PDB file of C-alpha atoms in Angstrom:
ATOM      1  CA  UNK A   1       0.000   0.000   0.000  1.00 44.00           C
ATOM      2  CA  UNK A   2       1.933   2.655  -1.093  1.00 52.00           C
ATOM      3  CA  UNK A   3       0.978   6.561   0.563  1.00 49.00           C
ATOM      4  CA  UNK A   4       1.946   8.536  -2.931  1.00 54.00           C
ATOM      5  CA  UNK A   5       0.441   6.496  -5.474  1.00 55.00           C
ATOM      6  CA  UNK A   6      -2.631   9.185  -6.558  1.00 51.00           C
ATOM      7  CA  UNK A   7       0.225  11.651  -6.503  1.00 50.00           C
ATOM      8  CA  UNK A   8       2.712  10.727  -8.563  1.00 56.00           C
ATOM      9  CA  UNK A   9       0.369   8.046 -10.693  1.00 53.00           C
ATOM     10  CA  UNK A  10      -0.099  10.577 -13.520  1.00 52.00           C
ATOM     11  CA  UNK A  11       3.090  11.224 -14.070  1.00 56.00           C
ATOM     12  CA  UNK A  12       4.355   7.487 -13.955  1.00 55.00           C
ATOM     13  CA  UNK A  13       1.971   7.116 -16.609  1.00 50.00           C
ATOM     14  CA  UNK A  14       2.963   9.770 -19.390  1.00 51.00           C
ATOM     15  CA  UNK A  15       6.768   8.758 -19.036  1.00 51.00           C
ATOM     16  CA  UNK A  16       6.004   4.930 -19.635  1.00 50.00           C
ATOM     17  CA  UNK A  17       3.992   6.168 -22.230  1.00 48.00           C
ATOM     18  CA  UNK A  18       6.481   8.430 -24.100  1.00 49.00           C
ATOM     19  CA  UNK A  19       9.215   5.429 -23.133  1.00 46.00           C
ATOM     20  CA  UNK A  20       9.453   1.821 -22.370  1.00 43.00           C
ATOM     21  CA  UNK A  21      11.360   0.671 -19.647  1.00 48.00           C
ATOM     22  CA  UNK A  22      13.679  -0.940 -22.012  1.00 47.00           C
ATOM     23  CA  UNK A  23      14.698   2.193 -23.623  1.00 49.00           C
ATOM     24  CA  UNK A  24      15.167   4.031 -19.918  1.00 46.00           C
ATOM     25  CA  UNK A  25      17.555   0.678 -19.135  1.00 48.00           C
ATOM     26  CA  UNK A  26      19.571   0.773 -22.330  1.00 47.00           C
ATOM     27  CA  UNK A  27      19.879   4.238 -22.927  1.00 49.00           C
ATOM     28  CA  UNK A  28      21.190   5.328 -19.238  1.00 49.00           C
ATOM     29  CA  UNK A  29      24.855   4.346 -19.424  1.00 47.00           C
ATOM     30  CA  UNK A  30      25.432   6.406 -22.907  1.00 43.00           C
ATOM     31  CA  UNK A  31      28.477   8.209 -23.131  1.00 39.00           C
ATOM     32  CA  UNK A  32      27.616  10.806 -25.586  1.00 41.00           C
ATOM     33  CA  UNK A  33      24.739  11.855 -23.700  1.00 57.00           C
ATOM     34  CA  UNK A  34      24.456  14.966 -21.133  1.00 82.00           C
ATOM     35  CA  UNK A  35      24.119  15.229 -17.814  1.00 86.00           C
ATOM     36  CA  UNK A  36      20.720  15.981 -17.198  1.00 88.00           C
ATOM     37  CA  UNK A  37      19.546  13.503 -19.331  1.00 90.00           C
ATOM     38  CA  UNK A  38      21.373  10.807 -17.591  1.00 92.00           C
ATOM     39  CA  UNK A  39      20.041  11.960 -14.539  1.00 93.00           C
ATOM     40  CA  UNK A  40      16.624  12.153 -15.961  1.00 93.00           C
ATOM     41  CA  UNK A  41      17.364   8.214 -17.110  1.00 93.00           C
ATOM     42  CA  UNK A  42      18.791   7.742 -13.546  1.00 94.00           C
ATOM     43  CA  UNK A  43      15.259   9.326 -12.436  1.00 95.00           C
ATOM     44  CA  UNK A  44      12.617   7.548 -14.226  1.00 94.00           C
ATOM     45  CA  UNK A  45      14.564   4.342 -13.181  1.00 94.00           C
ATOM     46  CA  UNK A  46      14.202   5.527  -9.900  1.00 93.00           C
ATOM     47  CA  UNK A  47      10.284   6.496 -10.081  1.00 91.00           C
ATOM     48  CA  UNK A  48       9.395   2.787 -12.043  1.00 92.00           C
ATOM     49  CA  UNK A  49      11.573   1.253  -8.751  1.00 92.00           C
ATOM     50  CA  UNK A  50       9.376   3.230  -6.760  1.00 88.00           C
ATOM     51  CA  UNK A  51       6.079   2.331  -8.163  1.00 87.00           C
ATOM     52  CA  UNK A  52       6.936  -1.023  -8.009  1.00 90.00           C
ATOM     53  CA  UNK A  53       7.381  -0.679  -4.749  1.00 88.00           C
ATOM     54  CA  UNK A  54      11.328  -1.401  -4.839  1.00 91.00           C
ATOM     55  CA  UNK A  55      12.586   1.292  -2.430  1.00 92.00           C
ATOM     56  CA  UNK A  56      15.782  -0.249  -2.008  1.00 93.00           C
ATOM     57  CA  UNK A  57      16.225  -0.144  -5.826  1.00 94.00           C
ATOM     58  CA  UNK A  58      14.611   3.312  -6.003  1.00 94.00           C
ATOM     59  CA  UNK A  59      16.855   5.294  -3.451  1.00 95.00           C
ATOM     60  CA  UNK A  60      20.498   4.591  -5.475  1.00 96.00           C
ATOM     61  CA  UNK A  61      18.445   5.796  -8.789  1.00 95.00           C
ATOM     62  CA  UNK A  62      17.270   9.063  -7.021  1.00 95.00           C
ATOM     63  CA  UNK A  63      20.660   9.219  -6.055  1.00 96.00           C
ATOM     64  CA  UNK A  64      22.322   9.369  -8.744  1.00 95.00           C
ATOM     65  CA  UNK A  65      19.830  11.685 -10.232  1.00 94.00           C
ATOM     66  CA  UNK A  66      20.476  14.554  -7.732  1.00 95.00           C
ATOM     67  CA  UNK A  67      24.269  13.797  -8.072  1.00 94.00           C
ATOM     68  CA  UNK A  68      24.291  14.645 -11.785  1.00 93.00           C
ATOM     69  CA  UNK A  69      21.863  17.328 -11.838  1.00 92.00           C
ATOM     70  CA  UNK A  70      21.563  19.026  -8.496  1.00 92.00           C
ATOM     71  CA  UNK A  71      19.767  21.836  -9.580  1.00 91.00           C
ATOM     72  CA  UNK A  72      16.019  20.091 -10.680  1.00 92.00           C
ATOM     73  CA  UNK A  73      13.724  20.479  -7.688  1.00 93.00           C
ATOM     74  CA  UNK A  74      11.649  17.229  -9.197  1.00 93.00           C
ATOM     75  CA  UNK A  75      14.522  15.535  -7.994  1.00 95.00           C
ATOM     76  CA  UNK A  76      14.785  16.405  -4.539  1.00 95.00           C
ATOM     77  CA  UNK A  77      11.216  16.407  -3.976  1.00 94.00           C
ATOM     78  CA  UNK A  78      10.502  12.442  -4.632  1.00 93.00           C
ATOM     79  CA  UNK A  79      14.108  12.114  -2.864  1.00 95.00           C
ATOM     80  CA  UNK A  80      12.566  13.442   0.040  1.00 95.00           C
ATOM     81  CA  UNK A  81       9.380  11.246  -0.506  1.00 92.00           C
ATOM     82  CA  UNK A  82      10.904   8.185  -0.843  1.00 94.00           C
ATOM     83  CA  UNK A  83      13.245   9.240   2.481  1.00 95.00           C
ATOM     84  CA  UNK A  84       9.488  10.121   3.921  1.00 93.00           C
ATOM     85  CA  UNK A  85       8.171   6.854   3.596  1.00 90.00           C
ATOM     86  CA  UNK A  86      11.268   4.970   4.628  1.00 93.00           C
ATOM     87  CA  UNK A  87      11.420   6.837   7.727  1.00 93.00           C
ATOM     88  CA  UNK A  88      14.278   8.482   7.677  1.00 95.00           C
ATOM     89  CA  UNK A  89      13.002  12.210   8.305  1.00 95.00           C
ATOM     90  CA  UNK A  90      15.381  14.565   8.762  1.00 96.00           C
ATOM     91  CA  UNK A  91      17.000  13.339   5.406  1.00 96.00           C
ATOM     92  CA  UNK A  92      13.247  13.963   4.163  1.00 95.00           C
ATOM     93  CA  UNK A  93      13.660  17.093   6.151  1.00 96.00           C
ATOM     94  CA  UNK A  94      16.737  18.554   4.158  1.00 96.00           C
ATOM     95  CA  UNK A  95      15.871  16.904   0.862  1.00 96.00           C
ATOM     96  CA  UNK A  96      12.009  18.795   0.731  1.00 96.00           C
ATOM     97  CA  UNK A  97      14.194  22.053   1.778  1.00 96.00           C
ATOM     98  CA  UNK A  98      16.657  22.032  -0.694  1.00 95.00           C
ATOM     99  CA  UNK A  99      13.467  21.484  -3.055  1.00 94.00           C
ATOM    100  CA  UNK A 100      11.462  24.852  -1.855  1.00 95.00           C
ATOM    101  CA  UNK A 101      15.281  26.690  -2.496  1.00 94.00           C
ATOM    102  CA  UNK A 102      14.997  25.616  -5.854  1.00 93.00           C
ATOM    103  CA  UNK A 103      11.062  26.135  -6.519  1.00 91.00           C
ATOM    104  CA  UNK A 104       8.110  26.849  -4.655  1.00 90.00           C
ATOM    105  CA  UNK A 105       5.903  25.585  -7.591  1.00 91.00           C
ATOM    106  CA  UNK A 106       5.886  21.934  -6.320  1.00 91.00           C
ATOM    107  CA  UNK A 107       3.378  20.431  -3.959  1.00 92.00           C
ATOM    108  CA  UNK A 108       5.964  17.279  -2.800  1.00 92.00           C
ATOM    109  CA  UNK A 109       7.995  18.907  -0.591  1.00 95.00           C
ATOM    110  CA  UNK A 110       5.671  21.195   1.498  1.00 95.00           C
ATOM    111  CA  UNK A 111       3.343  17.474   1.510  1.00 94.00           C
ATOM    112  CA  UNK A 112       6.601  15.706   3.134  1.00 95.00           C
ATOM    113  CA  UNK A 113       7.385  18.330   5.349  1.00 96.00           C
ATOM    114  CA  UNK A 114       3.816  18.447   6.515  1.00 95.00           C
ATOM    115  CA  UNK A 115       4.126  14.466   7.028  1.00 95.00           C
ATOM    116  CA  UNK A 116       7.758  14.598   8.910  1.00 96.00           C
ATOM    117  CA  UNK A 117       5.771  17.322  11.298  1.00 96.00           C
ATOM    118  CA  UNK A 118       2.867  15.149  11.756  1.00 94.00           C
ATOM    119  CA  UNK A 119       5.301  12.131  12.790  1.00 93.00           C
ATOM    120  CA  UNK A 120       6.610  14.321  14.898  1.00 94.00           C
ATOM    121  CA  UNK A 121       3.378  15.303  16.328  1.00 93.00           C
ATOM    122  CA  UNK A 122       3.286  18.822  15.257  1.00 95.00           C
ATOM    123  CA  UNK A 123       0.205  19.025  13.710  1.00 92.00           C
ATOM    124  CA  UNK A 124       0.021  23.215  13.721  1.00 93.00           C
ATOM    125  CA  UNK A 125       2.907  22.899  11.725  1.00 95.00           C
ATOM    126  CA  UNK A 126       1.755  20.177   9.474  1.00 94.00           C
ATOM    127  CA  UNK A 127      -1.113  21.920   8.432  1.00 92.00           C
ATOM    128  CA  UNK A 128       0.669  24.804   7.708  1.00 93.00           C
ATOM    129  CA  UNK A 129       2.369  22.266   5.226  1.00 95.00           C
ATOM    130  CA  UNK A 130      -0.390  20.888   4.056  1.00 92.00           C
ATOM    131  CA  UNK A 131      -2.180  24.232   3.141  1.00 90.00           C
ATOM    132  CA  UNK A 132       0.796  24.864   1.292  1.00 93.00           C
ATOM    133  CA  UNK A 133       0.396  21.718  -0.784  1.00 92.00           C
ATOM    134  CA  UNK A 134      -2.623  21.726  -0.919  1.00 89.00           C
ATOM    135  CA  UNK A 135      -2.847  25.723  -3.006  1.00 89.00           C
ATOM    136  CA  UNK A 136      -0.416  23.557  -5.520  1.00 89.00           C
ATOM    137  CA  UNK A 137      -2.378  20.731  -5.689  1.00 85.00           C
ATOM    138  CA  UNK A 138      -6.036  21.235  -4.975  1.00 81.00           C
ATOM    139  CA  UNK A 139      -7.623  17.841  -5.661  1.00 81.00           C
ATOM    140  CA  UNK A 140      -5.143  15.421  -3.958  1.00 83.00           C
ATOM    141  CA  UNK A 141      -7.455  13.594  -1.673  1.00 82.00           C
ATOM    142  CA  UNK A 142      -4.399  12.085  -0.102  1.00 84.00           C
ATOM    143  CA  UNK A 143      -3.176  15.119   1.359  1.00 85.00           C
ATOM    144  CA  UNK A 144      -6.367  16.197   2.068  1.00 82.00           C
ATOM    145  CA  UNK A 145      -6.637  13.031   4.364  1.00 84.00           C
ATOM    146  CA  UNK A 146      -3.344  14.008   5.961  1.00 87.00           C
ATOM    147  CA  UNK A 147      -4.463  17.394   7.067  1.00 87.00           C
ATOM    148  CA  UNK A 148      -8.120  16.079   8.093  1.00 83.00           C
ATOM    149  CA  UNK A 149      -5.958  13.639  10.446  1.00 84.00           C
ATOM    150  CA  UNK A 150      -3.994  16.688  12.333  1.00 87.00           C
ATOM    151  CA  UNK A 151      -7.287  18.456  12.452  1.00 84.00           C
ATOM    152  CA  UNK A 152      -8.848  15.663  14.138  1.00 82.00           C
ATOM    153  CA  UNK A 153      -5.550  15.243  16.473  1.00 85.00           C
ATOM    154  CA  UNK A 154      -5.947  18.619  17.602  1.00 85.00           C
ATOM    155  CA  UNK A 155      -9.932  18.594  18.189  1.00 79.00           C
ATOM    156  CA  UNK A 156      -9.901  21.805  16.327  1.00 75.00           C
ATOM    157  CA  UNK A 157     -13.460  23.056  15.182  1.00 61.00           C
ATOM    158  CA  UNK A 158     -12.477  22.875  11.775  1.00 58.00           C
ATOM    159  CA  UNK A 159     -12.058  19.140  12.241  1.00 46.00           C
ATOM    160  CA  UNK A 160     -15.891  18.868  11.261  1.00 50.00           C
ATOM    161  CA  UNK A 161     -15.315  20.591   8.238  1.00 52.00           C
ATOM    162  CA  UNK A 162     -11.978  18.802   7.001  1.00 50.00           C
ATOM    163  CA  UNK A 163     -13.427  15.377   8.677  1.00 44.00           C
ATOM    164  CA  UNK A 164     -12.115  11.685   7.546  1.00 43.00           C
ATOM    165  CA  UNK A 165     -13.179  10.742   4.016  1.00 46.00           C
ATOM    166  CA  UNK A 166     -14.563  13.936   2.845  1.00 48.00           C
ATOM    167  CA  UNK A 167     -12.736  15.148   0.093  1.00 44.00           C
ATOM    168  CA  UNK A 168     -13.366  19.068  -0.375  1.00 45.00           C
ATOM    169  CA  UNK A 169     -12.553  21.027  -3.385  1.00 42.00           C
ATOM    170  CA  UNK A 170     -11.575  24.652  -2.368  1.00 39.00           C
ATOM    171  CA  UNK A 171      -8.630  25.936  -1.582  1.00 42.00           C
ATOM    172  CA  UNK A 172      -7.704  27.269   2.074  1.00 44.00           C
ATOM    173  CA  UNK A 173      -6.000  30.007   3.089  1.00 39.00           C
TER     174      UNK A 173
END
């Protein structure tokens, strides 16, 4: 059961579309090919690993991915996911971060950072994440679930209005 699946679904999708896996395998290791497309290679290896629930696979791929092209927020932001849901936070922590430096435009990090703080039970600060996501990414039930969860943990009035299961479609501010 794997926590981003709606989120990063539709995006799975177009690249296996556009490419098969075999071409991502074969076409990785070329030599007359730039950097940012190897790490883009090194990327989508790392998303299919991911999908397929292969985290251990997955991590080395992201990896090498933010190694050759530090500067690509994508990057960082399912590097701090996958750290997210292997539990090592405060390498989610500085991975979303670095992310946000690079581009606020992304709902990922601000979703992880939300979920690190929830962990960690601040839930003021996690919905302050998740609002944040959430203006990027308005229909993402999943996060919507997340911040319906630290409403509830903090009995806050709005929990009736951001209960379990409902899934909204405004934004918040």
């Amino acid at each position: 059961n794997n926590q981003y699946d709606n989120l990063k679904w539709d995006r799975i999708v177009t690249i296996l579309k556009a490419e098969t896996m075999e071409a991502i395998k074969s076409s990785a290791d070329r030599p007359d090919q730039s950097d940012a497309k190897k790490a883009h290679k090194h990327y989508l290896k790392g998303l299919y690993a991911l999908k397929s629930l292969n985290y251990t696979k997955a991590l080395p791929e992201y990896l090498e991915a933010v190694k050759l092209d530090d500067l690509n927020p994508l990057y960082h932001a399912d590097l701090a996911s996958l750290y997210q849901q292997q539990d090592k936070l405060e390498l989610a922590k500085d991975e979303a971060k670095k992310s946000i430096d690079l581009s606020t435009e992304n709902a990922t990090p601000y979703m992880v950072l939300g979920m690190v703080a929830k962990r960690e039970g601040q839930h003021k600060k996690a919905i302050d994440f998740f609002k944040k996501a959430q203006n990027l990414s308005l229909y993402n039930s999943y996060l919507q679930y997340q911040m319906a969860e630290s409403y509830h943990a903090l009995n806050m009035p709005a929990a009736k209005r951001f209960h379990l299961g409902r899934y909204y479609r405004y934004k918040l501010d």
